[in-house]
Coordinates of C-alpha atoms and ligand atoms in Angstrom, one line a residue:
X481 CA 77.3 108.7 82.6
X482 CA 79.0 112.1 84.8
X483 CA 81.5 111.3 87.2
X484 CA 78.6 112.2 89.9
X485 CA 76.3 109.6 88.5
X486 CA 76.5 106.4 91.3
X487 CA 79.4 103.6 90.9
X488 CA 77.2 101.2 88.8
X489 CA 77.9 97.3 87.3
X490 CA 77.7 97.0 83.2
X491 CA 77.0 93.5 82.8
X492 CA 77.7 92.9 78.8
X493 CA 78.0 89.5 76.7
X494 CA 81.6 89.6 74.4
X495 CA 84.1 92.8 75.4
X496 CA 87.5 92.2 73.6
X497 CA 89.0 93.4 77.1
X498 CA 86.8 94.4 80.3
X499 CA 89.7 96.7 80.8
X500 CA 89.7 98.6 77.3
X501 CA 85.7 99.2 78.3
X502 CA 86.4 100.4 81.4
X503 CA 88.4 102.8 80.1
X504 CA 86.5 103.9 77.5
X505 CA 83.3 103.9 80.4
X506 CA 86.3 106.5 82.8
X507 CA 86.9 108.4 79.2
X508 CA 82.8 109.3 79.5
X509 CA 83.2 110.3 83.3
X510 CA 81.9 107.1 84.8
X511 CA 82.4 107.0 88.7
X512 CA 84.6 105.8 90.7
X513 CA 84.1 101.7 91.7
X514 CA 82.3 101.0 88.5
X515 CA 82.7 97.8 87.4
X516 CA 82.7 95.7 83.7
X517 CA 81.8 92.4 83.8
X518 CA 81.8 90.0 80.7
X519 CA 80.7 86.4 79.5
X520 CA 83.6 86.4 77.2
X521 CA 86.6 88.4 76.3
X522 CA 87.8 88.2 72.6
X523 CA 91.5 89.9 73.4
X524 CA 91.6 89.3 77.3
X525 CA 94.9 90.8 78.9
X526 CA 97.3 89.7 80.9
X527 CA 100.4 90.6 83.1
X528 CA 103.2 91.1 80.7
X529 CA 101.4 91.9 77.5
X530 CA 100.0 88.2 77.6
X531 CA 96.6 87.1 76.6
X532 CA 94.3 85.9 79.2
X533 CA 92.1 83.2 78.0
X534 CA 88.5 81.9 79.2
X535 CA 86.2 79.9 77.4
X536 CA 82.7 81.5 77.5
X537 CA 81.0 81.5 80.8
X538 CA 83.3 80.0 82.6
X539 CA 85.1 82.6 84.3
X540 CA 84.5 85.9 86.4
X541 CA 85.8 88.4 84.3
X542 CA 86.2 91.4 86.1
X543 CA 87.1 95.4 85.6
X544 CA 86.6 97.9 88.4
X545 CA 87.7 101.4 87.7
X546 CA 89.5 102.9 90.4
X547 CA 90.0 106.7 90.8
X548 CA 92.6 106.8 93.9
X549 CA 91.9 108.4 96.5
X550 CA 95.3 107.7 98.1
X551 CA 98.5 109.5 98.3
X552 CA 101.5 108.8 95.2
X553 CA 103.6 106.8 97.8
X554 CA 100.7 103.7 98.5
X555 CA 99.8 103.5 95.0
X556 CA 101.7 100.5 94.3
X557 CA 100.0 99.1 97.6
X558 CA 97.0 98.9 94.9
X559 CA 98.4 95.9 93.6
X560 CA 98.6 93.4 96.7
X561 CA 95.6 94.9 98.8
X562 CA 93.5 93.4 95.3
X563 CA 95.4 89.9 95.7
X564 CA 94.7 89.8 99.5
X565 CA 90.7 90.9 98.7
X566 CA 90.6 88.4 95.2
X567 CA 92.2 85.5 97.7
X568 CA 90.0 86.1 100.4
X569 CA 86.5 86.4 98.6
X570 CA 87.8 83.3 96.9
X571 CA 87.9 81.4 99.9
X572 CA 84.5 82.9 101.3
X573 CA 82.7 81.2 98.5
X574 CA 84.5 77.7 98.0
X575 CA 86.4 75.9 100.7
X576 CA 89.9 76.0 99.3
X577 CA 92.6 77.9 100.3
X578 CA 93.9 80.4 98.3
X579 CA 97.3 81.7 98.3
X580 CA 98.7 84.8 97.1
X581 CA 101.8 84.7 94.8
X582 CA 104.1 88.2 94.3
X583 CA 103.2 90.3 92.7
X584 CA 99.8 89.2 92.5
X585 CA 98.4 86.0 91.2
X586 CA 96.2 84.0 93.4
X587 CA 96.7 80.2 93.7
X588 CA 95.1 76.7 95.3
X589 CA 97.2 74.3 95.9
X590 CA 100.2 75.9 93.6
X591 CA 98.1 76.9 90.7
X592 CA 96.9 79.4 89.6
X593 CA 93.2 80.3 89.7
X594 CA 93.1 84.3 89.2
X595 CA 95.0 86.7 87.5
X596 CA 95.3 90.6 88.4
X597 CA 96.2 93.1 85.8
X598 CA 96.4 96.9 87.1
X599 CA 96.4 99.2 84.3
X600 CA 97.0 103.2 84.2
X601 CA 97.3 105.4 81.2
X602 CA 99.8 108.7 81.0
X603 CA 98.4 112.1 81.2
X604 CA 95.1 113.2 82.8
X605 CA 93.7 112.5 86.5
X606 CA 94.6 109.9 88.3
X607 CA 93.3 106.5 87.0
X608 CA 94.1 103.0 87.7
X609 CA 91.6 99.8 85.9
X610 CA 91.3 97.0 88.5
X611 CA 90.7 93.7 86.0
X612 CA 90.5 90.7 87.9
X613 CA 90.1 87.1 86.0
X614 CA 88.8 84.2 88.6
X615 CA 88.7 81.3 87.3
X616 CA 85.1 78.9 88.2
X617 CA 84.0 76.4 85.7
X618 CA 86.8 75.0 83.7
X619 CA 87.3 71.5 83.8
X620 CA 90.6 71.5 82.0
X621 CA 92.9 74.0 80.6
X622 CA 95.0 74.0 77.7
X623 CA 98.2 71.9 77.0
X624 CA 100.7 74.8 78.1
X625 CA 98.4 75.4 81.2
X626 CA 97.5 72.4 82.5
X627 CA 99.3 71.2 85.8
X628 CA 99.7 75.4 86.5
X629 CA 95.9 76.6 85.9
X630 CA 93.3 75.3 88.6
X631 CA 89.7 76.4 88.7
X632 CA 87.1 76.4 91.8
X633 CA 85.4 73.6 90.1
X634 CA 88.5 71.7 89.6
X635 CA 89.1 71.9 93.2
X636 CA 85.8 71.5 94.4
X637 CA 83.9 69.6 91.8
X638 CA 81.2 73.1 92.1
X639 CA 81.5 76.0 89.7
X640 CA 80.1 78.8 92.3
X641 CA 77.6 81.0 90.4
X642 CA 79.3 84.0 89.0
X643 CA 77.0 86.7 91.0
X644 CA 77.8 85.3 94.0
X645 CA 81.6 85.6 93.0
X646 CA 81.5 88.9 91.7
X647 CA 78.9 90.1 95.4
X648 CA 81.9 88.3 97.5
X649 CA 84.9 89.8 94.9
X650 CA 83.4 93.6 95.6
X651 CA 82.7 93.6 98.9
X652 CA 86.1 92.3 99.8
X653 CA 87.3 94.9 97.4
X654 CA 85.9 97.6 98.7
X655 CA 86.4 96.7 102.6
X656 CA 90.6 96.2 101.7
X657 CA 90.9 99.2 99.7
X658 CA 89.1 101.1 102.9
X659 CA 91.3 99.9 105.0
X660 CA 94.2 100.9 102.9
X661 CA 93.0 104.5 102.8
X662 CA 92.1 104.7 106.4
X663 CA 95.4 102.6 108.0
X664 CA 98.1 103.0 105.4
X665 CA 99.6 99.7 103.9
X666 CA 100.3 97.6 107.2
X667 CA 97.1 95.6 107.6
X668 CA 96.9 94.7 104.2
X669 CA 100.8 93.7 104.0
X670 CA 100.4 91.5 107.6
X671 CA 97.5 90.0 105.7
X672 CA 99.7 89.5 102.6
X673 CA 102.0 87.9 104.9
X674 CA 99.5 85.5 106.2
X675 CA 98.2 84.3 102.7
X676 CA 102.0 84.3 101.0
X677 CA 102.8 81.7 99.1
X678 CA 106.1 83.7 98.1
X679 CA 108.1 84.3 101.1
X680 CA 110.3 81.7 102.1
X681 CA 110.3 79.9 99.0
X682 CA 113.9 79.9 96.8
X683 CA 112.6 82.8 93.7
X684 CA 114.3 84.3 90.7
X685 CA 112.8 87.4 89.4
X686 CA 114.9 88.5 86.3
X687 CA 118.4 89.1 87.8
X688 CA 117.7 88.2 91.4
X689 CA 118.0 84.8 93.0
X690 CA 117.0 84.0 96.7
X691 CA 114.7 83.0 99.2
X692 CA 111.4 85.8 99.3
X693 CA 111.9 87.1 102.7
X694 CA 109.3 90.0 102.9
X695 CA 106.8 92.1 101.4
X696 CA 108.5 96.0 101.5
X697 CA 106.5 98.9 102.9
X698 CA 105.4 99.7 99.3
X699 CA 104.9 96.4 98.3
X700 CA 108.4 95.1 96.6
X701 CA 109.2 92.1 97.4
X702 CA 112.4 91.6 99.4
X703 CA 114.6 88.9 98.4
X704 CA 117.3 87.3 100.5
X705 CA 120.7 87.5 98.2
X706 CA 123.2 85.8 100.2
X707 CA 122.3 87.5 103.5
X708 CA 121.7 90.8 101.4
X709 CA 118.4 91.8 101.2
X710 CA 117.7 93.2 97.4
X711 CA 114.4 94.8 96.4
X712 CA 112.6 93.6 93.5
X713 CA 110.0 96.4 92.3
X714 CA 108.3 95.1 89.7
X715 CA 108.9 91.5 87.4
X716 CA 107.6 87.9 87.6
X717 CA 109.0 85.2 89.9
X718 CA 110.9 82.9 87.0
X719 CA 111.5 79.7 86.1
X720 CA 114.5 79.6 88.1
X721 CA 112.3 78.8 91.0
X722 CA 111.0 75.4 92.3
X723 CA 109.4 73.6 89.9
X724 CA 105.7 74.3 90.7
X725 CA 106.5 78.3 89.8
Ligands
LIG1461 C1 97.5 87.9 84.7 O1 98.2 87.9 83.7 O2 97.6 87.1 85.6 C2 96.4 88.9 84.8 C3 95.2 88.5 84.2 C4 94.0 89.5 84.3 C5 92.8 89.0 83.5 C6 91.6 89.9 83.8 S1 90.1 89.1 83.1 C7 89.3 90.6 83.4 C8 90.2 91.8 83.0 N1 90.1 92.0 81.6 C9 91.3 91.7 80.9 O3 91.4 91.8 79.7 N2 92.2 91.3 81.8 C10 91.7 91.3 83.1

């Protein structure tokens, strides 16, 4: 694969992480907007350095190698124009309705049903691994998930079929992260707005306690402290929040 060849989809059966092959597929040259998609993920990853776990088949597992084309200051836009496109495709192939959490998780009803991991690595060009986890055909999650992990056939009593997921997932994708390059960040944060399931709602995110009141131009989230609004850059909304976070 040359970085000229076409933005192709490598379907493959056990990856440890889509991410670490999508790498290894950008280390070859491999276009921009190609994608990794697995069955099963030995060493899935998640936010944090956590594992993200799937049984076999149940999930769309998802990598898309990005190669921005969009100025230093709206990188971090990345992150919530991929929630906002994951939430969206979501509900274009089940009828649920599906949230978006800060920084990016995507829930139904509360709980969560896909996970976004943006990855970069130092040195050379300009590279940022999309992976995206949707959860489709579990019917119950393990003891330290259950009551916070949904899936779409959990909701719906109908795992969707995976291609028709992953068709939805990309062309959402790529029409939000158009958009983003064309227009800048706003439509995507008004959007962001729309689908929230953050703002309003009483959060701590390490040190900060407050009610979410916005979504910054960059895509910090700006908490309420006492009528003081304090940015929050980067973290995970805590325990110290209502009981369904
Ligand atoms: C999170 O912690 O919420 C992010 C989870 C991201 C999981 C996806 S599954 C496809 C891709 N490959 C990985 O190893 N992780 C991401």
């Amino acid at each position: 694969m040359n970085g000229s060849a076409a933005a192709s989809i490598v379907r493959l059966d056990t990856v440890d992480s889509t991410q670490s092959v999508a790498f290894e597929l950008a280390a070859r040259g491999a276009a921009d907007r190609t994608v990794v998609v697995a069955d099963h993920q030995s060493a899935g990853r998640g936010r944090r350095g956590r594992t993200w776990r799937a049984p076999a088949g149940t999930s769309l597992l998802a990598s898309i190698l990005v190669r921005p084309r969009l100025p230093q200051t709206l990188l971090a836009a990345l992150s919530p124009t991929v929630a906002v496109a994951t939430a969206e495709a979501i509900g274009l192939v089940a009828p649920v309705a599906a949230r978006v959490k800060w920084p990016n998780d995507v829930l139904v009803d509360g709980k969560k049903i896909a996970g976004i991991l943006l990855e970069s690595r130092a040195g050379g060009e300009a590279l940022v691994v999309v992976g995206i986890g949707i959860n489709l055909g579990q019917r119950e999650f393990p003891l330290d998930l259950s009551g916070r992990a949904t899936s779409i056939a959990l909701e719906t009593g109908r795992a969707p079929d995976r291609e028709t997921m992953l068709a939805a997932l990309l062309e959402q994708f790529d029409a939000w992260r158009a958009r983003l390059e064309r227009d800048g960040f706003e439509a995507v944060r008004e959007r962001w707005r729309q689908l929230s399931d953050t703002l309003g709602q009483l959060v701590t995110v390490d040190t900060v306690a407050g009610v979410a009141a916005d979504l910054d131009t960059d895509g910090a989230l700006l908490v309420d402290v006492g009528g003081s609004l304090k940015r929050v850059i980067a973290g995970e909304i805590g325990p110290g929040a209502p009981a369904r976070y």
